[in-house]
Tab-separated table of C-alpha atoms in Angstrom:
chain	number	residue	atom	x	y	z
P	131	MET	CA	23.355	-18.483	-26.629
P	132	ASP	CA	21.929	-21.725	-27.232
P	133	ASN	CA	18.326	-21.923	-28.619
P	134	ARG	CA	16.666	-22.928	-25.382
P	135	SER	CA	17.811	-19.276	-24.190
P	136	LEU	CA	16.988	-17.133	-27.128
P	137	GLY	CA	13.230	-18.520	-26.615
P	138	LEU	CA	13.365	-17.648	-23.383
P	139	LEU	CA	14.454	-14.000	-23.864
P	140	GLU	CA	12.093	-13.679	-26.799
P	141	ASP	CA	9.354	-14.939	-24.083
P	142	VAL	CA	10.546	-12.227	-21.280
P	143	ASN	CA	10.345	-9.921	-23.934
P	144	ALA	CA	7.256	-10.422	-25.389
P	145	THR	CA	5.732	-10.445	-22.139
P	146	LEU	CA	6.895	-7.144	-20.973
P	147	GLN	CA	5.946	-5.641	-24.290
P	148	ASP	CA	2.279	-7.306	-24.326
P	149	GLY	CA	1.955	-4.977	-21.149
P	150	LEU	CA	4.077	-2.010	-22.034
P	151	HIS	CA	3.277	-1.619	-25.897
P	152	SER	CA	0.801	1.161	-25.842
P	153	CYS	CA	-0.069	4.615	-24.193
P	154	ASN	CA	-3.529	3.691	-24.008
P	155	THR	CA	-4.493	3.618	-20.252
P	156	LEU	CA	-6.812	0.903	-19.085
P	157	ARG	CA	-8.411	3.461	-16.225
P	158	ASN	CA	-11.585	5.070	-17.020
P	159	GLN	CA	-11.966	9.012	-16.161
P	160	ALA	CA	-13.431	8.832	-13.201
P	161	SER	CA	-10.375	6.953	-11.454
P	162	ARG	CA	-7.898	8.655	-13.317
P	163	ILE	CA	-9.331	12.157	-11.477
P	164	PHE	CA	-9.429	10.265	-8.421
P	165	LEU	CA	-6.099	9.110	-8.793
P	166	TYR	CA	-4.629	12.680	-9.968
P	167	ALA	CA	-6.566	14.078	-6.715
P	168	PHE	CA	-5.332	11.585	-4.511
P	169	LEU	CA	-1.479	11.674	-5.119
P	170	SER	CA	-1.528	15.433	-5.646
P	171	VAL	CA	-2.821	15.691	-2.289
P	172	GLY	CA	0.243	13.430	-1.302
P	173	ILE	CA	2.659	15.944	-3.159
P	174	ILE	CA	1.482	18.800	-1.980
P	175	CYS	CA	1.832	17.548	1.785
P	176	THR	CA	5.236	16.396	0.742
P	177	VAL	CA	6.461	19.726	-0.244
P	178	VAL	CA	4.660	22.200	1.846
P	179	GLY	CA	5.866	19.423	5.237
P	180	ASN	CA	9.015	19.610	4.285
P	181	PHE	CA	9.345	23.295	3.471
P	182	LEU	CA	8.108	23.993	7.150
P	183	VAL	CA	11.001	22.003	8.499
P	184	VAL	CA	13.088	23.769	6.287
P	185	LEU	CA	12.012	27.362	7.081
P	186	SER	CA	11.437	26.622	11.119
P	187	ILE	CA	15.028	25.285	11.587
P	188	ALA	CA	16.339	28.342	9.515
P	189	TYR	CA	14.376	30.775	11.021
P	190	PHE	CA	14.816	29.906	14.726
P	191	LYS	CA	17.840	29.863	16.903
P	192	GLN	CA	16.798	27.172	19.100
P	193	LEU	CA	16.444	24.748	16.298
P	194	GLN	CA	19.349	25.046	15.086
P	195	SER	CA	21.205	21.982	16.588
P	196	PRO	CA	23.475	19.021	15.259
P	197	THR	CA	20.802	16.731	15.152
P	198	ASN	CA	18.059	19.433	13.168
P	199	SER	CA	20.860	19.699	10.564
P	200	PHE	CA	20.224	16.593	9.676
P	201	VAL	CA	16.781	16.834	9.695
P	202	MET	CA	16.908	20.049	7.417
P	203	SER	CA	19.172	18.372	4.958
P	204	LEU	CA	16.659	15.307	5.005
P	205	ALA	CA	13.681	17.836	4.698
P	206	VAL	CA	15.175	19.648	1.497
P	207	ALA	CA	15.889	16.148	-0.100
P	208	ASP	CA	12.099	14.978	0.931
P	209	CYS	CA	10.996	18.421	-0.399
P	210	LEU	CA	12.904	17.797	-3.723
P	211	VAL	CA	11.377	14.201	-4.085
P	212	GLY	CA	7.528	16.024	-3.969
P	213	LEU	CA	8.786	18.816	-6.188
P	214	ILE	CA	11.042	17.354	-9.139
P	215	VAL	CA	10.106	13.256	-9.066
P	216	MET	CA	6.591	12.707	-7.771
P	217	PRO	CA	4.801	14.795	-9.975
P	218	TYR	CA	6.234	12.616	-13.102
P	219	SER	CA	5.993	9.336	-11.543
P	220	MET	CA	2.453	10.540	-10.738
P	221	ILE	CA	1.514	11.118	-14.641
P	222	ARG	CA	3.117	7.754	-15.534
P	223	THR	CA	1.293	5.843	-12.921
P	224	VAL	CA	-2.381	7.436	-14.153
P	225	GLU	CA	-1.622	7.598	-17.720
P	226	GLY	CA	0.675	4.485	-17.803
P	227	CYS	CA	2.759	6.020	-19.980
P	228	TRP	CA	6.001	8.417	-20.339
P	229	PHE	CA	5.418	11.357	-22.631
P	230	PHE	CA	8.696	13.036	-21.942
P	231	GLY	CA	11.462	11.237	-23.707
P	232	MET	CA	14.190	8.636	-22.936
P	233	VAL	CA	17.004	10.982	-21.999
P	234	PHE	CA	14.720	12.630	-19.533
P	235	CYS	CA	13.666	9.214	-18.289
P	236	ARG	CA	16.917	8.311	-17.198
P	237	LEU	CA	17.548	11.566	-15.594
P	238	HIS	CA	14.106	11.024	-13.327
P	239	SER	CA	15.408	7.687	-12.697
P	240	SER	CA	18.626	9.366	-11.699
P	241	LEU	CA	16.979	12.024	-9.506
P	242	ASP	CA	14.557	9.352	-7.971
P	243	VAL	CA	17.199	7.095	-6.576
P	244	MET	CA	19.661	9.779	-5.651
P	245	LEU	CA	16.952	11.477	-3.863
P	246	CYS	CA	14.953	8.752	-1.947
P	247	THR	CA	18.610	7.118	-0.977
P	248	ALA	CA	19.631	10.755	0.124
P	249	SER	CA	16.304	10.455	2.651
P	250	ILE	CA	17.376	7.342	3.768
P	251	PHE	CA	21.028	7.940	4.634
P	252	HIS	CA	19.881	11.176	6.445
P	253	LEU	CA	17.333	8.891	8.863
P	254	SER	CA	20.543	6.468	9.360
P	255	CYS	CA	22.440	9.850	10.301
P	256	ILE	CA	19.686	10.842	12.707
P	257	ALA	CA	19.749	7.469	14.279
P	258	PHE	CA	23.450	7.521	14.270
P	259	ASP	CA	23.217	11.073	16.074
P	260	ARG	CA	20.914	10.010	18.942
P	261	TYR	CA	22.605	7.059	19.401
P	262	TYR	CA	25.801	9.218	20.555
P	263	ALA	CA	23.595	11.638	22.333
P	264	VAL	CA	21.758	9.018	24.354
P	265	CYS	CA	24.223	6.325	25.274
P	266	ASN	CA	27.139	8.359	24.926
P	267	PRO	CA	26.438	11.948	26.034
P	268	LEU	CA	29.936	12.463	27.368
P	269	VAL	CA	31.384	12.327	23.934
P	270	TYR	CA	28.619	13.607	22.394
P	271	SER	CA	30.108	17.274	21.446
P	272	LEU	CA	33.339	15.697	20.258
P	273	LYS	CA	31.585	13.113	18.071
P	274	MET	CA	29.098	15.435	16.584
P	275	SER	CA	31.132	18.592	16.053
P	276	GLN	CA	30.100	21.051	13.475
P	277	SER	CA	32.886	19.847	10.762
P	278	ARG	CA	31.968	16.000	11.382
P	279	VAL	CA	28.086	17.092	10.646
P	280	ALA	CA	28.871	18.850	7.634
P	281	LEU	CA	30.557	16.077	6.672
P	282	LEU	CA	28.396	13.114	7.089
P	283	ILE	CA	25.974	15.990	5.381
P	284	VAL	CA	28.232	15.721	2.212
P	285	VAL	CA	28.457	12.032	2.581
P	286	CYS	CA	24.766	11.691	2.596
P	287	TRP	CA	24.250	13.388	-0.908
P	288	ALA	CA	27.537	11.956	-2.348
P	289	VAL	CA	27.199	8.665	-2.167
P	290	PRO	CA	23.646	8.843	-3.592
P	291	MET	CA	24.588	11.053	-6.560
P	292	LEU	CA	27.415	8.308	-7.319
P	293	ILE	CA	25.158	5.414	-6.942
P	294	SER	CA	22.730	6.775	-9.406
P	295	PHE	CA	23.703	9.196	-11.993
P	296	GLY	CA	26.822	7.423	-12.851
P	297	PRO	CA	25.367	3.843	-13.767
P	298	ILE	CA	22.111	5.500	-14.760
P	299	MET	CA	23.192	7.922	-17.181
P	300	LEU	CA	25.824	5.629	-18.815
P	301	ASN	CA	23.201	2.363	-18.572
P	302	LEU	CA	25.308	0.422	-16.819
P	303	HIS	CA	22.527	-0.801	-14.532
P	304	ILE	CA	20.953	-2.474	-17.570
P	305	ALA	CA	24.330	-4.291	-18.693
P	306	GLY	CA	23.587	-7.446	-19.920
P	307	VAL	CA	19.749	-6.632	-19.919
P	308	ASN	CA	18.520	-7.533	-23.334
P	309	ILE	CA	15.332	-6.391	-23.064
P	310	LEU	CA	13.525	-3.800	-25.511
P	311	LEU	CA	11.017	-1.070	-24.103
P	312	PRO	CA	9.356	1.220	-26.390
P	313	GLU	CA	10.191	4.964	-26.259
P	314	ASP	CA	7.133	5.867	-24.457
P	315	VAL	CA	7.475	3.756	-21.322
P	316	CYS	CA	9.868	4.620	-18.653
P	317	VAL	CA	10.355	1.365	-16.432
P	318	PHE	CA	13.332	1.102	-14.076
P	319	LEU	CA	14.961	-2.084	-15.549
P	320	VAL	CA	18.098	-3.027	-13.728
P	321	ASN	CA	20.963	-6.071	-13.867
P	322	ARG	CA	21.487	-8.642	-11.074
P	323	ILE	CA	24.460	-6.834	-9.697
P	324	TYR	CA	22.884	-3.466	-9.664
P	325	ALA	CA	19.817	-4.883	-7.853
P	326	VAL	CA	22.036	-6.594	-5.331
P	327	MET	CA	24.437	-3.558	-4.612
P	328	ALA	CA	22.111	-0.634	-5.111
P	329	SER	CA	19.601	-1.914	-2.553
P	330	LEU	CA	22.305	-2.538	-0.206
P	331	VAL	CA	23.950	0.465	-0.275
P	332	ALA	CA	20.596	2.834	-0.394
P	333	PHE	CA	18.413	0.470	1.877
P	334	TYR	CA	20.056	-2.758	4.188
P	335	LEU	CA	22.780	-0.988	5.274
P	336	PRO	CA	21.191	1.978	6.590
P	337	MET	CA	18.540	-0.038	7.782
P	338	ALA	CA	21.060	-2.179	10.175
P	339	THR	CA	22.570	1.429	11.362
P	340	MET	CA	19.473	2.276	12.372
P	341	LEU	CA	18.447	-0.870	13.957
P	342	VAL	CA	21.489	-0.901	15.677
P	343	ALA	CA	21.534	2.277	16.719
P	344	TYR	CA	17.539	2.610	18.212
P	345	TRP	CA	17.847	-0.913	19.947
P	346	LYS	CA	20.640	0.370	22.260
P	347	ILE	CA	19.247	3.607	22.040
P	348	PHE	CA	15.852	1.915	23.517
P	349	LYS	CA	17.794	-0.439	26.114
P	350	ALA	CA	19.408	3.090	27.254
P	351	ALA	CA	16.045	4.092	27.762
P	352	LYS	CA	14.811	1.495	29.659
P	353	ARG	CA	17.586	1.147	31.842
P	354	GLN	CA	17.262	5.006	32.613
P	355	ALA	CA	13.423	4.274	32.937
P	356	MET	CA	14.346	1.676	35.774
P	357	GLN	CA	16.509	3.939	37.502
P	358	ILE	CA	14.124	6.540	37.609
P	359	SER	CA	11.619	3.820	39.276
P	360	ALA	CA	14.114	2.568	41.997
P	361	MET	CA	14.381	6.692	42.999
P	362	GLU	CA	11.287	7.300	43.298
P	363	SER	CA	10.204	4.223	45.441
P	364	GLN	CA	13.290	5.330	47.731
P	365	MET	CA	11.714	9.027	47.657
P	366	ALA	CA	8.504	7.621	48.397
P	367	ALA	CA	9.906	5.706	51.244
P	368	GLY	CA	12.084	8.061	52.609
P	369	VAL	CA	11.173	11.701	51.282
P	370	GLY	CA	8.001	11.604	50.679
P	371	LYS	CA	7.416	15.244	51.362
P	372	ASP	CA	9.564	16.546	48.702
P	373	SER	CA	6.642	16.430	46.164
P	374	SER	CA	8.179	18.683	43.733
P	375	LYS	CA	11.328	16.237	43.313
P	376	LYS	CA	8.787	13.103	42.775
P	377	GLN	CA	6.839	14.976	39.906
P	378	ARG	CA	10.241	15.603	37.966
P	379	HIS	CA	11.240	11.870	38.402
P	380	ARG	CA	7.627	11.057	37.321
P	381	ASN	CA	7.759	13.506	33.948
P	382	ALA	CA	11.345	12.177	33.447
P	383	MET	CA	10.355	8.737	33.187
P	384	ARG	CA	7.103	9.772	30.944
P	385	ARG	CA	9.763	11.619	28.739
P	386	GLU	CA	11.982	8.271	28.503
P	387	LYS	CA	8.644	6.205	27.398
P	388	LYS	CA	7.612	8.711	25.055
P	389	ALA	CA	11.124	8.897	23.707
P	390	ALA	CA	11.432	4.498	23.151
P	391	LYS	CA	7.884	4.600	21.383
P	392	THR	CA	8.437	7.358	18.885
P	393	LEU	CA	11.819	5.847	18.196
P	394	GLY	CA	9.809	2.582	17.334
P	395	ILE	CA	7.113	4.733	15.366
P	396	ILE	CA	9.860	5.828	13.146
P	397	MET	CA	11.321	2.579	12.381
P	398	GLY	CA	8.103	0.421	12.213
P	399	VAL	CA	6.852	3.390	9.611
P	400	PHE	CA	10.334	3.382	7.491
P	401	LEU	CA	10.298	-0.544	7.398
P	402	LEU	CA	6.751	-0.541	6.435
P	403	PHE	CA	7.238	1.778	3.628
P	404	TRP	CA	10.279	0.962	2.348
P	405	MET	CA	10.663	-2.701	2.641
P	406	PRO	CA	8.252	-3.832	0.039
P	407	PHE	CA	10.138	-1.931	-2.599
P	408	PHE	CA	13.781	-3.125	-1.868
P	409	THR	CA	12.415	-6.535	-1.359
P	410	VAL	CA	10.708	-6.626	-5.021
P	411	ASN	CA	13.860	-4.685	-6.458
P	412	ILE	CA	16.239	-7.243	-5.878
P	413	VAL	CA	13.968	-10.612	-6.532
P	414	ASP	CA	12.704	-9.040	-9.881
P	415	PRO	CA	15.898	-9.707	-11.748
P	416	PHE	CA	16.089	-13.077	-10.213
P	417	ILE	CA	12.096	-14.042	-11.744
P	418	ASP	CA	12.943	-12.541	-15.314
P	419	TYR	CA	11.485	-9.211	-14.525
P	420	SER	CA	8.253	-10.574	-14.181
P	421	THR	CA	6.770	-8.653	-11.742
P	422	GLU	CA	3.598	-6.404	-12.477
P	423	VAL	CA	3.634	-2.906	-13.008
P	424	VAL	CA	0.817	-2.321	-10.871
P	425	ILE	CA	2.967	-3.944	-8.406
P	426	TRP	CA	5.861	-1.780	-8.908
P	427	ASP	CA	4.002	1.626	-8.495
P	428	ILE	CA	2.003	0.736	-5.359
P	429	PHE	CA	5.526	-0.588	-3.584
P	430	LEU	CA	7.091	2.805	-5.212
P	431	TRP	CA	4.455	5.045	-3.839
P	432	LEU	CA	4.923	3.529	-0.727
P	433	GLY	CA	8.307	4.708	-0.468
P	434	TYR	CA	7.381	7.865	-1.532
P	435	ILE	CA	4.404	8.222	0.958
P	436	ASN	CA	7.678	8.173	3.597
P	437	SER	CA	9.281	11.865	2.192
P	438	SER	CA	5.664	12.736	2.889
P	439	LEU	CA	5.562	11.310	6.947
P	440	ASN	CA	8.876	12.506	7.559
P	441	PRO	CA	8.010	16.085	8.676
P	442	PHE	CA	5.181	14.474	10.863
P	443	LEU	CA	7.647	11.713	12.656
P	444	TYR	CA	10.853	14.291	13.065
P	445	GLY	CA	8.694	17.440	13.600
P	446	PHE	CA	5.362	16.835	14.961
P	447	PHE	CA	6.400	14.828	18.002
P	448	ASN	CA	8.604	17.923	19.224
P	449	ARG	CA	6.834	20.310	21.227
P	450	SER	CA	9.516	23.020	19.926
P	451	PHE	CA	8.343	22.322	15.893
P	452	ARG	CA	5.036	21.840	16.634
P	453	ARG	CA	5.175	25.643	17.953
P	454	ALA	CA	7.467	26.712	14.950
P	455	PHE	CA	4.896	25.086	12.602
P	456	LEU	CA	1.937	26.935	13.719
P	457	MET	CA	3.385	30.037	13.704
P	458	PHE	CA	4.222	29.784	10.044
P	459	ILE	CA	0.702	28.456	8.969
P	460	GLY	CA	-0.547	31.043	10.965
P	461	CYS	CA	2.065	33.655	9.848
P	462	ARG	CA	2.819	34.697	13.895
P	463	VAL	CA	6.423	35.220	12.405
P	464	CYS	CA	5.503	38.431	11.400
P	465	LEU	CA	4.558	39.745	14.766
P	466	HIS	CA	7.084	41.703	16.830
P	467	ARG	CA	7.156	39.199	19.594
P	468	SER	CA	8.179	36.157	16.997
P	469	SER	CA	12.081	36.720	17.119
P	470	PRO	CA	14.423	34.020	15.853
P	471	GLY	CA	15.700	33.828	19.223
P	472	MET	CA	12.209	33.193	21.204
P	473	GLU	CA	11.576	29.810	23.372
P	474	LEU	CA	9.845	27.658	21.931
P	475	SER	CA	9.755	24.280	23.991
P	476	HIS	CA	7.219	25.630	26.376
P	477	THR	CA	4.007	26.632	25.993
P	478	LYS	CA	2.501	30.160	26.276
P	479	LYS	CA	1.077	29.774	29.877
P	480	GLU	CA	4.725	28.734	30.697
P	481	ALA	CA	6.344	31.294	29.000
P	482	ASN	CA	4.268	33.682	31.006
P	483	ASP	CA	4.657	32.002	34.387
P	484	ARG	CA	8.574	32.270	33.480
P	485	GLU	CA	8.115	36.301	32.470
P	486	ASP	CA	6.134	36.585	35.565
P	487	LYS	CA	8.570	35.035	38.160
P	488	ARG	CA	11.542	37.587	36.477
């Protein structure tokens, strides 16, 4: 290494250590209290929301489907993010330093990478599952058998574990990075190879899978909506008296539009909250790690927020999940009529009408 390279390395080291040399926080007491309160609310929402998803699927038989197997495993990953990753990240963000030692810093970073990657993998599996359900319904039961769903869930946990614990605990992710950090600082520095490879596996490949799957689903939903519209026009011209059939077709078209809108929201939220972090994660090693710590914190917490929003996106848009959540929150599952096999997809009025018809 020539003198110029040594000088550049010393400058980078000095720049990093100037901002990371001390545990003394620059935030005043009021801002620290506000941040602790704000981030704690996010952690509680993440844990409670995802725990409700797990409880609902585990208790109600109607929610136990191949798709919801992925949703349940996703909720477990997101719940663990809230329980064992976000609290320590909150202290690091607010205090500006790390109180838990270097070994736990590596363990925390490994869990962070593994659980967030597992969450993203589950999102892509849900997209893959919905693609077959909507675009290839005749082969759906074959493609999404119980054994295949179980295998995909294992992959969603095993691959993130391989790209996190192995490289990070063995310090392979910082091979060739000659930057010394203080022991009271936990900053996730990575070399260029790990930054590119891990980002591709953890985000960009799942993102591509989701984009392709949801685009095909959107086109299929649009095609079905056009077919329903054409059928409705024919019925209006020839069988206008059959109002019940017309109403069913209108309801079907509304469902297709709602499904397409929901897919757009899910994909938009995913890209909005994770794209900034993984973009900076790749770029930072190529600009000599000059990204400010506050930028890292903001983008990292945006990714964490995605874990707190997943129960809303995959649960609250679904009537069955909404009813299950309300029953748990209101403790109505303890009532005699709230059995695991009860019907969740109908409102109370619809359920009473069905009973009356019987």
